[in-house]
PDB file of C-alpha atoms and ligand atoms in Angstrom:
ATOM      1  CA  MET H   1      18.118 -23.901  14.024  1.00  0.00           C
ATOM      2  CA  VAL H   2      20.371 -21.520  15.740  1.00  0.00           C
ATOM      3  CA  PHE H   3      19.095 -19.983  18.904  1.00  0.00           C
ATOM      4  CA  PHE H   4      20.680 -16.893  20.083  1.00  0.00           C
ATOM      5  CA  LYS H   5      21.716 -16.451  23.741  1.00  0.00           C
ATOM      6  CA  SER H   6      20.013 -13.967  25.959  1.00  0.00           C
ATOM      7  CA  SER H   7      21.858 -10.555  26.208  1.00  0.00           C
ATOM      8  CA  THR H   8      21.353 -10.570  29.912  1.00  0.00           C
ATOM      9  CA  LYS H   9      23.968 -13.175  30.132  1.00  0.00           C
ATOM     10  CA  ASP H  10      26.245 -12.509  27.315  1.00  0.00           C
ATOM     11  CA  ILE H  11      27.780  -9.263  26.301  1.00  0.00           C
ATOM     12  CA  PRO H  12      27.285  -8.881  22.573  1.00  0.00           C
ATOM     13  CA  ALA H  13      30.132  -7.314  20.722  1.00  0.00           C
ATOM     14  CA  VAL H  14      29.466  -3.610  20.354  1.00  0.00           C
ATOM     15  CA  ALA H  15      29.834  -2.566  16.753  1.00  0.00           C
ATOM     16  CA  ALA H  16      29.494   0.710  15.046  1.00  0.00           C
ATOM     17  CA  VAL H  17      26.370  -0.462  13.486  1.00  0.00           C
ATOM     18  CA  PRO H  18      23.761  -2.302  15.611  1.00  0.00           C
ATOM     19  CA  ALA H  19      23.144  -5.810  14.270  1.00  0.00           C
ATOM     20  CA  HIS H  20      19.463  -5.477  15.191  1.00  0.00           C
ATOM     21  CA  ILE H  21      17.388  -2.524  15.191  1.00  0.00           C
ATOM     22  CA  ALA H  22      13.716  -2.571  16.395  1.00  0.00           C
ATOM     23  CA  ILE H  23      11.316   0.384  15.531  1.00  0.00           C
ATOM     24  CA  ILE H  24       7.946   1.405  16.694  1.00  0.00           C
ATOM     25  CA  MET H  25       6.756   3.431  13.608  1.00  0.00           C
ATOM     26  CA  ASP H  26       4.480   5.886  15.494  1.00  0.00           C
ATOM     27  CA  GLY H  27       2.966   9.254  14.630  1.00  0.00           C
ATOM     28  CA  ASN H  28       1.374   8.607  11.236  1.00  0.00           C
ATOM     29  CA  GLY H  29      -1.979  10.045  12.323  1.00  0.00           C
ATOM     30  CA  ARG H  30      -0.615  13.271  13.872  1.00  0.00           C
ATOM     31  CA  TRP H  31       1.684  13.789  10.713  1.00  0.00           C
ATOM     32  CA  ALA H  32      -1.565  13.749   8.726  1.00  0.00           C
ATOM     33  CA  LYS H  33      -3.530  15.903  11.140  1.00  0.00           C
ATOM     34  CA  LYS H  34      -0.914  18.524  11.113  1.00  0.00           C
ATOM     35  CA  ARG H  35      -1.546  18.741   7.322  1.00  0.00           C
ATOM     36  CA  PHE H  36      -5.276  18.660   7.499  1.00  0.00           C
ATOM     37  CA  LEU H  37      -5.286  15.211   5.878  1.00  0.00           C
ATOM     38  CA  PRO H  38      -7.247  12.136   7.047  1.00  0.00           C
ATOM     39  CA  ARG H  39      -5.223   9.866   9.323  1.00  0.00           C
ATOM     40  CA  VAL H  40      -4.935   7.211   6.688  1.00  0.00           C
ATOM     41  CA  ALA H  41      -2.894   9.560   4.462  1.00  0.00           C
ATOM     42  CA  GLY H  42      -0.257   9.368   7.256  1.00  0.00           C
ATOM     43  CA  HIS H  43      -0.181   5.583   7.155  1.00  0.00           C
ATOM     44  CA  LYS H  44       0.206   5.719   3.279  1.00  0.00           C
ATOM     45  CA  GLN H  45       3.163   8.194   3.645  1.00  0.00           C
ATOM     46  CA  GLY H  46       4.507   5.823   6.369  1.00  0.00           C
ATOM     47  CA  VAL H  47       5.072   3.037   3.823  1.00  0.00           C
ATOM     48  CA  GLU H  48       7.492   5.366   2.062  1.00  0.00           C
ATOM     49  CA  SER H  49       9.432   5.891   5.426  1.00  0.00           C
ATOM     50  CA  LEU H  50       9.525   2.039   5.751  1.00  0.00           C
ATOM     51  CA  ARG H  51      10.881   1.553   2.245  1.00  0.00           C
ATOM     52  CA  GLU H  52      13.542   4.107   3.092  1.00  0.00           C
ATOM     53  CA  ALA H  53      14.452   2.570   6.443  1.00  0.00           C
ATOM     54  CA  VAL H  54      14.810  -0.961   4.945  1.00  0.00           C
ATOM     55  CA  LYS H  55      17.118   0.403   2.151  1.00  0.00           C
ATOM     56  CA  ALA H  56      19.131   2.456   4.658  1.00  0.00           C
ATOM     57  CA  CYS H  57      19.648  -0.538   6.992  1.00  0.00           C
ATOM     58  CA  ASP H  58      20.465  -2.871   4.240  1.00  0.00           C
ATOM     59  CA  GLU H  59      23.186  -0.443   2.914  1.00  0.00           C
ATOM     60  CA  LEU H  60      24.572   0.299   6.492  1.00  0.00           C
ATOM     61  CA  GLY H  61      25.053  -3.449   7.153  1.00  0.00           C
ATOM     62  CA  VAL H  62      22.317  -3.843   9.744  1.00  0.00           C
ATOM     63  CA  LYS H  63      21.539  -7.601   9.849  1.00  0.00           C
ATOM     64  CA  TYR H  64      18.057  -7.621  11.359  1.00  0.00           C
ATOM     65  CA  LEU H  65      15.387  -4.796  11.228  1.00  0.00           C
ATOM     66  CA  THR H  66      12.175  -5.360  13.135  1.00  0.00           C
ATOM     67  CA  LEU H  67       9.240  -2.867  12.469  1.00  0.00           C
ATOM     68  CA  PHE H  68       6.014  -2.683  14.555  1.00  0.00           C
ATOM     69  CA  ALA H  69       3.301  -2.323  12.009  1.00  0.00           C
ATOM     70  CA  PHE H  70       0.110  -3.328  13.926  1.00  0.00           C
ATOM     71  CA  SER H  71      -0.138  -4.094  17.650  1.00  0.00           C
ATOM     72  CA  SER H  72      -2.637  -6.547  19.163  1.00  0.00           C
ATOM     73  CA  GLU H  73      -4.238  -3.423  20.678  1.00  0.00           C
ATOM     74  CA  ASN H  74      -4.771  -1.596  17.259  1.00  0.00           C
ATOM     75  CA  TRP H  75      -7.871  -3.764  16.561  1.00  0.00           C
ATOM     76  CA  ARG H  76      -9.477  -1.211  18.928  1.00  0.00           C
ATOM     77  CA  ARG H  77      -9.109   1.633  16.452  1.00  0.00           C
ATOM     78  CA  PRO H  78     -12.160   2.665  14.405  1.00  0.00           C
ATOM     79  CA  PRO H  79     -13.255  -0.135  11.805  1.00  0.00           C
ATOM     80  CA  GLU H  80     -12.558   2.129   8.805  1.00  0.00           C
ATOM     81  CA  GLU H  81      -8.974   2.683   9.901  1.00  0.00           C
ATOM     82  CA  VAL H  82      -8.242  -0.774  10.623  1.00  0.00           C
ATOM     83  CA  SER H  83      -9.675  -1.823   7.256  1.00  0.00           C
ATOM     84  CA  PHE H  84      -7.472   0.681   5.570  1.00  0.00           C
ATOM     85  CA  LEU H  85      -4.417  -0.611   7.312  1.00  0.00           C
ATOM     86  CA  MET H  86      -5.233  -4.195   6.356  1.00  0.00           C
ATOM     87  CA  GLY H  87      -5.599  -3.078   2.713  1.00  0.00           C
ATOM     88  CA  LEU H  88      -2.281  -1.220   2.875  1.00  0.00           C
ATOM     89  CA  PHE H  89      -0.522  -4.192   4.536  1.00  0.00           C
ATOM     90  CA  LEU H  90      -1.815  -6.469   1.798  1.00  0.00           C
ATOM     91  CA  SER H  91      -0.955  -4.280  -1.112  1.00  0.00           C
ATOM     92  CA  ALA H  92       2.501  -3.274   0.361  1.00  0.00           C
ATOM     93  CA  LEU H  93       3.214  -7.009   0.951  1.00  0.00           C
ATOM     94  CA  GLU H  94       2.285  -8.066  -2.687  1.00  0.00           C
ATOM     95  CA  ARG H  95       3.997  -5.087  -4.254  1.00  0.00           C
ATOM     96  CA  GLU H  96       7.310  -5.173  -2.403  1.00  0.00           C
ATOM     97  CA  VAL H  97       8.190  -8.713  -2.232  1.00  0.00           C
ATOM     98  CA  VAL H  98       9.584  -8.944  -5.600  1.00  0.00           C
ATOM     99  CA  LYS H  99      12.066  -6.251  -4.775  1.00  0.00           C
ATOM    100  CA  LEU H 100      12.871  -7.416  -1.407  1.00  0.00           C
ATOM    101  CA  ASP H 101      13.536 -10.793  -2.751  1.00  0.00           C
ATOM    102  CA  LYS H 102      15.717  -9.293  -5.686  1.00  0.00           C
ATOM    103  CA  ASN H 103      17.860  -7.463  -2.836  1.00  0.00           C
ATOM    104  CA  GLY H 104      18.416 -10.640  -0.893  1.00  0.00           C
ATOM    105  CA  ILE H 105      16.206  -9.641   1.918  1.00  0.00           C
ATOM    106  CA  ARG H 106      14.538 -12.293   4.054  1.00  0.00           C
ATOM    107  CA  LEU H 107      11.109 -11.185   5.205  1.00  0.00           C
ATOM    108  CA  LYS H 108       9.357 -12.610   8.325  1.00  0.00           C
ATOM    109  CA  LEU H 109       6.022 -11.803   9.961  1.00  0.00           C
ATOM    110  CA  ILE H 110       5.525 -12.130  13.638  1.00  0.00           C
ATOM    111  CA  GLY H 111       2.253 -12.073  15.561  1.00  0.00           C
ATOM    112  CA  ARG H 112      -1.032 -13.782  15.463  1.00  0.00           C
ATOM    113  CA  ARG H 113      -2.362 -14.915  12.206  1.00  0.00           C
ATOM    114  CA  ASP H 114      -5.742 -16.059  13.123  1.00  0.00           C
ATOM    115  CA  HIS H 115      -7.519 -12.690  13.032  1.00  0.00           C
ATOM    116  CA  PHE H 116      -6.372 -11.739   9.519  1.00  0.00           C
ATOM    117  CA  ALA H 117      -8.355 -12.362   6.320  1.00  0.00           C
ATOM    118  CA  PRO H 118      -7.451 -15.600   4.402  1.00  0.00           C
ATOM    119  CA  GLU H 119      -5.890 -13.693   1.535  1.00  0.00           C
ATOM    120  CA  ILE H 120      -3.601 -11.735   3.851  1.00  0.00           C
ATOM    121  CA  VAL H 121      -2.347 -15.016   5.544  1.00  0.00           C
ATOM    122  CA  ARG H 122      -1.688 -16.563   2.000  1.00  0.00           C
ATOM    123  CA  SER H 123       0.184 -13.474   1.033  1.00  0.00           C
ATOM    124  CA  ILE H 124       2.300 -13.561   4.236  1.00  0.00           C
ATOM    125  CA  GLU H 125       3.065 -17.319   3.644  1.00  0.00           C
ATOM    126  CA  ALA H 126       4.042 -16.761   0.139  1.00  0.00           C
ATOM    127  CA  ALA H 127       6.308 -13.902   0.873  1.00  0.00           C
ATOM    128  CA  GLU H 128       8.050 -15.700   3.719  1.00  0.00           C
ATOM    129  CA  ALA H 129       8.487 -18.847   1.474  1.00  0.00           C
ATOM    130  CA  ARG H 130       9.785 -16.852  -1.562  1.00  0.00           C
ATOM    131  CA  THR H 131      12.462 -14.990   0.680  1.00  0.00           C
ATOM    132  CA  ALA H 132      13.303 -17.821   3.051  1.00  0.00           C
ATOM    133  CA  ALA H 133      16.705 -18.614   1.637  1.00  0.00           C
ATOM    134  CA  ASN H 134      17.930 -15.015   1.323  1.00  0.00           C
ATOM    135  CA  THR H 135      21.054 -14.174   3.223  1.00  0.00           C
ATOM    136  CA  GLY H 136      20.957 -10.422   3.400  1.00  0.00           C
ATOM    137  CA  LEU H 137      18.990  -8.270   5.839  1.00  0.00           C
ATOM    138  CA  THR H 138      16.371 -10.121   7.864  1.00  0.00           C
ATOM    139  CA  LEU H 139      13.150  -7.760   7.954  1.00  0.00           C
ATOM    140  CA  THR H 140      10.667  -8.638  10.364  1.00  0.00           C
ATOM    141  CA  ILE H 141       7.180  -7.098  10.387  1.00  0.00           C
ATOM    142  CA  ALA H 142       5.297  -7.364  13.673  1.00  0.00           C
ATOM    143  CA  ALA H 143       1.582  -7.432  12.849  1.00  0.00           C
ATOM    144  CA  ASP H 144      -1.123  -8.270  15.317  1.00  0.00           C
ATOM    145  CA  TYR H 145       1.731  -8.605  17.599  1.00  0.00           C
ATOM    146  CA  GLY H 146       1.847  -8.175  21.338  1.00  0.00           C
ATOM    147  CA  GLY H 147       4.749  -8.818  23.640  1.00  0.00           C
ATOM    148  CA  ARG H 148       2.432 -10.493  26.213  1.00  0.00           C
ATOM    149  CA  TRP H 149       0.923 -12.646  23.625  1.00  0.00           C
ATOM    150  CA  ASP H 150       4.380 -13.651  22.592  1.00  0.00           C
ATOM    151  CA  ILE H 151       5.517 -14.846  26.045  1.00  0.00           C
ATOM    152  CA  LEU H 152       2.204 -16.650  26.802  1.00  0.00           C
ATOM    153  CA  ASN H 153       2.297 -18.280  23.338  1.00  0.00           C
ATOM    154  CA  ALA H 154       5.839 -19.347  23.842  1.00  0.00           C
ATOM    155  CA  MET H 155       4.963 -20.767  27.185  1.00  0.00           C
ATOM    156  CA  GLN H 156       2.019 -22.821  25.874  1.00  0.00           C
ATOM    157  CA  ALA H 157       4.099 -24.191  22.954  1.00  0.00           C
ATOM    158  CA  MET H 158       6.971 -25.080  25.316  1.00  0.00           C
ATOM    159  CA  LEU H 159       4.630 -26.962  27.746  1.00  0.00           C
ATOM    160  CA  LYS H 160       2.957 -28.775  24.861  1.00  0.00           C
ATOM    161  CA  GLU H 161       6.243 -30.029  23.490  1.00  0.00           C
ATOM    162  CA  ARG H 162       7.771 -30.666  26.861  1.00  0.00           C
ATOM    163  CA  PRO H 163       4.964 -31.650  29.150  1.00  0.00           C
ATOM    164  CA  SER H 164       7.525 -33.200  31.592  1.00  0.00           C
ATOM    165  CA  LEU H 165       8.903 -29.728  32.596  1.00  0.00           C
ATOM    166  CA  ARG H 166       7.880 -29.027  36.200  1.00  0.00           C
ATOM    167  CA  GLU H 167       7.601 -25.717  38.107  1.00  0.00           C
ATOM    168  CA  GLY H 168      11.011 -24.536  39.071  1.00  0.00           C
ATOM    169  CA  GLU H 169      12.796 -26.168  36.361  1.00  0.00           C
ATOM    170  CA  ILE H 170      12.080 -23.741  33.624  1.00  0.00           C
ATOM    171  CA  GLY H 171      15.007 -21.493  32.595  1.00  0.00           C
ATOM    172  CA  GLU H 172      15.186 -18.552  30.138  1.00  0.00           C
ATOM    173  CA  GLU H 173      16.975 -20.924  27.744  1.00  0.00           C
ATOM    174  CA  ASP H 174      13.968 -23.328  27.880  1.00  0.00           C
ATOM    175  CA  LEU H 175      11.431 -20.645  26.867  1.00  0.00           C
ATOM    176  CA  ALA H 176      13.495 -18.687  24.342  1.00  0.00           C
ATOM    177  CA  PRO H 177      13.384 -21.016  21.419  1.00  0.00           C
ATOM    178  CA  TYR H 178       9.579 -20.660  21.497  1.00  0.00           C
ATOM    179  CA  LEU H 179       9.419 -16.977  21.197  1.00  0.00           C
ATOM    180  CA  ALA H 180       8.377 -15.464  17.918  1.00  0.00           C
ATOM    181  CA  MET H 181      11.992 -13.915  17.271  1.00  0.00           C
ATOM    182  CA  SER H 182      14.098 -16.923  18.182  1.00  0.00           C
ATOM    183  CA  TYR H 183      15.738 -16.731  14.835  1.00  0.00           C
ATOM    184  CA  ALA H 184      17.337 -13.339  15.700  1.00  0.00           C
ATOM    185  CA  PRO H 185      19.580 -11.898  18.392  1.00  0.00           C
ATOM    186  CA  GLU H 186      17.833  -9.578  20.721  1.00  0.00           C
ATOM    187  CA  PRO H 187      17.613  -5.975  19.425  1.00  0.00           C
ATOM    188  CA  ASP H 188      20.654  -3.770  20.173  1.00  0.00           C
ATOM    189  CA  LEU H 189      18.727  -0.497  19.365  1.00  0.00           C
ATOM    190  CA  PHE H 190      15.075   0.356  19.805  1.00  0.00           C
ATOM    191  CA  ILE H 191      13.791   3.465  18.176  1.00  0.00           C
ATOM    192  CA  ARG H 192      10.278   4.879  18.813  1.00  0.00           C
ATOM    193  CA  THR H 193       9.192   7.894  16.622  1.00  0.00           C
ATOM    194  CA  GLY H 194       6.227  10.214  17.258  1.00  0.00           C
ATOM    195  CA  GLY H 195       7.280  11.361  20.734  1.00  0.00           C
ATOM    196  CA  GLU H 196       5.714   8.991  23.077  1.00  0.00           C
ATOM    197  CA  ALA H 197       7.974   7.258  25.546  1.00  0.00           C
ATOM    198  CA  ARG H 198       6.537   3.904  25.979  1.00  0.00           C
ATOM    199  CA  VAL H 199       6.959   0.259  24.747  1.00  0.00           C
ATOM    200  CA  SER H 200       3.118  -0.312  23.867  1.00  0.00           C
ATOM    201  CA  ASN H 201       3.466  -4.127  24.381  1.00  0.00           C
ATOM    202  CA  PHE H 202       6.225  -4.387  21.665  1.00  0.00           C
ATOM    203  CA  LEU H 203       9.008  -7.071  22.155  1.00  0.00           C
ATOM    204  CA  LEU H 204       8.770  -7.155  26.006  1.00  0.00           C
ATOM    205  CA  TRP H 205      11.098 -10.144  26.561  1.00  0.00           C
ATOM    206  CA  GLN H 206      13.555  -9.248  23.805  1.00  0.00           C
ATOM    207  CA  LEU H 207      14.137  -5.629  24.978  1.00  0.00           C
ATOM    208  CA  ALA H 208      15.507  -6.489  28.324  1.00  0.00           C
ATOM    209  CA  TYR H 209      18.853  -4.869  27.625  1.00  0.00           C
ATOM    210  CA  THR H 210      18.257  -3.046  24.422  1.00  0.00           C
ATOM    211  CA  GLU H 211      19.344   0.658  24.171  1.00  0.00           C
ATOM    212  CA  PHE H 212      16.324   3.004  23.835  1.00  0.00           C
ATOM    213  CA  TYR H 213      16.017   6.041  21.548  1.00  0.00           C
ATOM    214  CA  PHE H 214      13.037   8.181  21.369  1.00  0.00           C
ATOM    215  CA  THR H 215      12.410  10.934  18.769  1.00  0.00           C
ATOM    216  CA  GLU H 216       9.786  13.627  18.383  1.00  0.00           C
ATOM    217  CA  ALA H 217       9.838  13.037  14.603  1.00  0.00           C
ATOM    218  CA  PHE H 218       6.705  11.627  13.044  1.00  0.00           C
ATOM    219  CA  TRP H 219       7.289   8.284  11.348  1.00  0.00           C
ATOM    220  CA  PRO H 220       6.506   9.783   7.784  1.00  0.00           C
ATOM    221  CA  ASP H 221       9.266  12.336   8.534  1.00  0.00           C
ATOM    222  CA  PHE H 222      11.833   9.619   9.699  1.00  0.00           C
ATOM    223  CA  ASP H 223      14.347   9.662   6.984  1.00  0.00           C
ATOM    224  CA  ARG H 224      17.940   8.195   6.569  1.00  0.00           C
ATOM    225  CA  ALA H 225      19.438  11.101   8.373  1.00  0.00           C
ATOM    226  CA  ALA H 226      17.183  10.533  11.287  1.00  0.00           C
ATOM    227  CA  LEU H 227      18.101   6.820  11.359  1.00  0.00           C
ATOM    228  CA  GLU H 228      21.776   7.790  11.162  1.00  0.00           C
ATOM    229  CA  ALA H 229      21.275  10.101  14.148  1.00  0.00           C
ATOM    230  CA  ALA H 230      19.699   7.371  16.228  1.00  0.00           C
ATOM    231  CA  ILE H 231      22.708   5.008  15.414  1.00  0.00           C
ATOM    232  CA  ALA H 232      25.127   7.655  16.317  1.00  0.00           C
ATOM    233  CA  SER H 233      23.501   8.074  19.669  1.00  0.00           C
ATOM    234  CA  TYR H 234      23.686   4.295  20.143  1.00  0.00           C
ATOM    235  CA  ARG H 235      27.422   4.362  19.388  1.00  0.00           C
ATOM    236  CA  HIS H 236      27.899   6.547  22.505  1.00  0.00           C
ATOM    237  CA  ARG H 237      26.188   4.283  24.881  1.00  0.00           C
ATOM    238  CA  GLU H 238      28.043   1.905  27.319  1.00  0.00           C
ATOM    239  CA  ARG H 239      26.413  -1.272  27.517  1.00  0.00           C
ATOM    240  CA  ARG H 240      27.159  -2.747  30.903  1.00  0.00           C
ATOM    241  CA  PHE H 241      24.400  -5.531  31.382  1.00  0.00           C
ATOM    242  CA  GLY H 242      24.610  -5.176  35.129  1.00  0.00           C
ATOM    243  CA  ARG H 243      28.369  -5.010  35.355  1.00  0.00           C
ATOM    244  CA  THR H 244      30.450  -1.829  36.225  1.00  0.00           C
ATOM    245  CA  SER H 245      32.277   0.427  33.744  1.00  0.00           C
ATOM    246  CA  GLU H 246      35.617  -0.602  35.198  1.00  0.00           C
ATOM    247  CA  GLN H 247      34.825  -4.328  34.684  1.00  0.00           C
ATOM    248  CA  LEU H 248      34.106  -3.545  31.020  1.00  0.00           C
ATOM    249  CA  LYS H 249      37.325  -1.811  30.680  1.00  0.00           C
ATOM    250  CA  ASP H 250      39.289  -4.687  32.267  1.00  0.00           C
ATOM    251  CA  ALA H 251      37.613  -7.204  29.916  1.00  0.00           C
ATOM    252  CA  ALA H 252      38.775  -5.119  26.930  1.00  0.00           C
ATOM    253  CA  CYS H 253      42.376  -5.238  27.937  1.00  0.00           C
TER     254      CYS H 253
HETATM  255  C1  IPE L 133       1.410   4.445  13.930  1.00  0.00           C
HETATM  256  O1  IPE L 133       0.818   5.756  13.767  1.00  0.00           O
HETATM  257  C2  IPE L 133       0.865   3.413  12.887  1.00  0.00           C
HETATM  258  C3  IPE L 133       0.028   2.452  13.566  1.00  0.00           C
HETATM  259  C4  IPE L 133      -0.146   2.264  14.810  1.00  0.00           C
HETATM  260  C5  IPE L 133      -0.526   1.426  12.612  1.00  0.00           C
HETATM  261  P1  IPE L 133      -0.429   6.134  14.534  1.00  0.00           P
HETATM  262  O2  IPE L 133      -1.522   5.774  13.871  1.00  0.00           O
HETATM  263  O3  IPE L 133      -0.393   5.553  15.886  1.00  0.00           O
HETATM  264  O4  IPE L 133      -0.266   7.751  14.522  1.00  0.00           O
HETATM  265  P2  IPE L 133      -0.519   8.666  15.904  1.00  0.00           P
HETATM  266  O5  IPE L 133       0.111   8.075  17.049  1.00  0.00           O
HETATM  267  O6  IPE L 133      -1.998   8.559  15.935  1.00  0.00           O
HETATM  268  O7  IPE L 133      -0.038  10.022  15.461  1.00  0.00           O
HETATM  269  C1  IPE L 134       2.186   1.202  18.564  1.00  0.00           C
HETATM  270  O1  IPE L 134       1.653   2.472  18.340  1.00  0.00           O
HETATM  271  C2  IPE L 134       1.938   0.149  17.546  1.00  0.00           C
HETATM  272  C3  IPE L 134       2.422   0.500  16.256  1.00  0.00           C
HETATM  273  C4  IPE L 134       3.282   1.338  15.947  1.00  0.00           C
HETATM  274  C5  IPE L 134       2.101  -0.374  15.389  1.00  0.00           C
HETATM  275  P1  IPE L 134       0.314   2.944  18.972  1.00  0.00           P
HETATM  276  O2  IPE L 134       0.180   4.406  18.440  1.00  0.00           O
HETATM  277  O3  IPE L 134      -0.735   2.022  18.525  1.00  0.00           O
HETATM  278  O4  IPE L 134       0.628   2.990  20.361  1.00  0.00           O
HETATM  279  P2  IPE L 134      -0.046   3.555  21.793  1.00  0.00           P
HETATM  280  O5  IPE L 134      -1.354   2.667  21.898  1.00  0.00           O
HETATM  281  O6  IPE L 134      -0.503   4.907  21.489  1.00  0.00           O
HETATM  282  O7  IPE L 134       0.738   3.274  22.883  1.00  0.00           O
HETATM  283 MG1   MG L 135       0.309   6.232  17.698  1.00  0.00          MG
END
């Protein structure tokens, strides 16, 4: 397996299109409320935006797209909303997998699986297995995911496999292979829709040097043009990773 180095040490090549985009798809409930619809209507509409984002990223040459679908904290929502989201997740998974596979997309799920119903777990495993050999866009869905869970889980897995590791000996490169997204480079661009300017326990480790982009647009309104606007903003960023602007210019000569 290939492990990607941490962006805090290396300067990834800045390309016109980010290799990895991570999105917090937020604002479904408010989108629905604005239309006097139940919150769940927003979630349903959100699946359409998800489909469009996958298609656009695939066509634009993005290699990794990671979408936050359900956080470890979202279990705190009213039970009817949680159960609607679970149903939507299962039906979207089962419906979309054939098309994803046909388009060469590799599907990955990150997050805890032990709180999901057995049919959801079976469906996740089947979708991952079916698309595992695909070499196009890697689409990761974060479901029952939390950044703190990821780090703690990685720490526990690392210590289980390498019990001889001692305090003071553990480096970033020791932990990184055990993180949920060790198969992908760290995100270049993070997008959050819905107007909130927070990370909400998403990829805490992996976002260390990611470029952030916040938009007021609710997720169901986030279309291809909105995605392209986010990418255009990213293109104007200077990614210094602690260095000075002059050092970057010197390195480019
Ligand atoms: C994001 O939209 C979807 C999930 C968290 C599952 P929200 O449901 O959080 O929508 P708002 O933020 O209440 O508008
Ligand atoms: C974050 O959205 C999680 C997802 C989009 C799945 P929330 O709407 O749950 O975030 P907070 O709790 O308001 O920060
Ligand atoms: Mg929200």
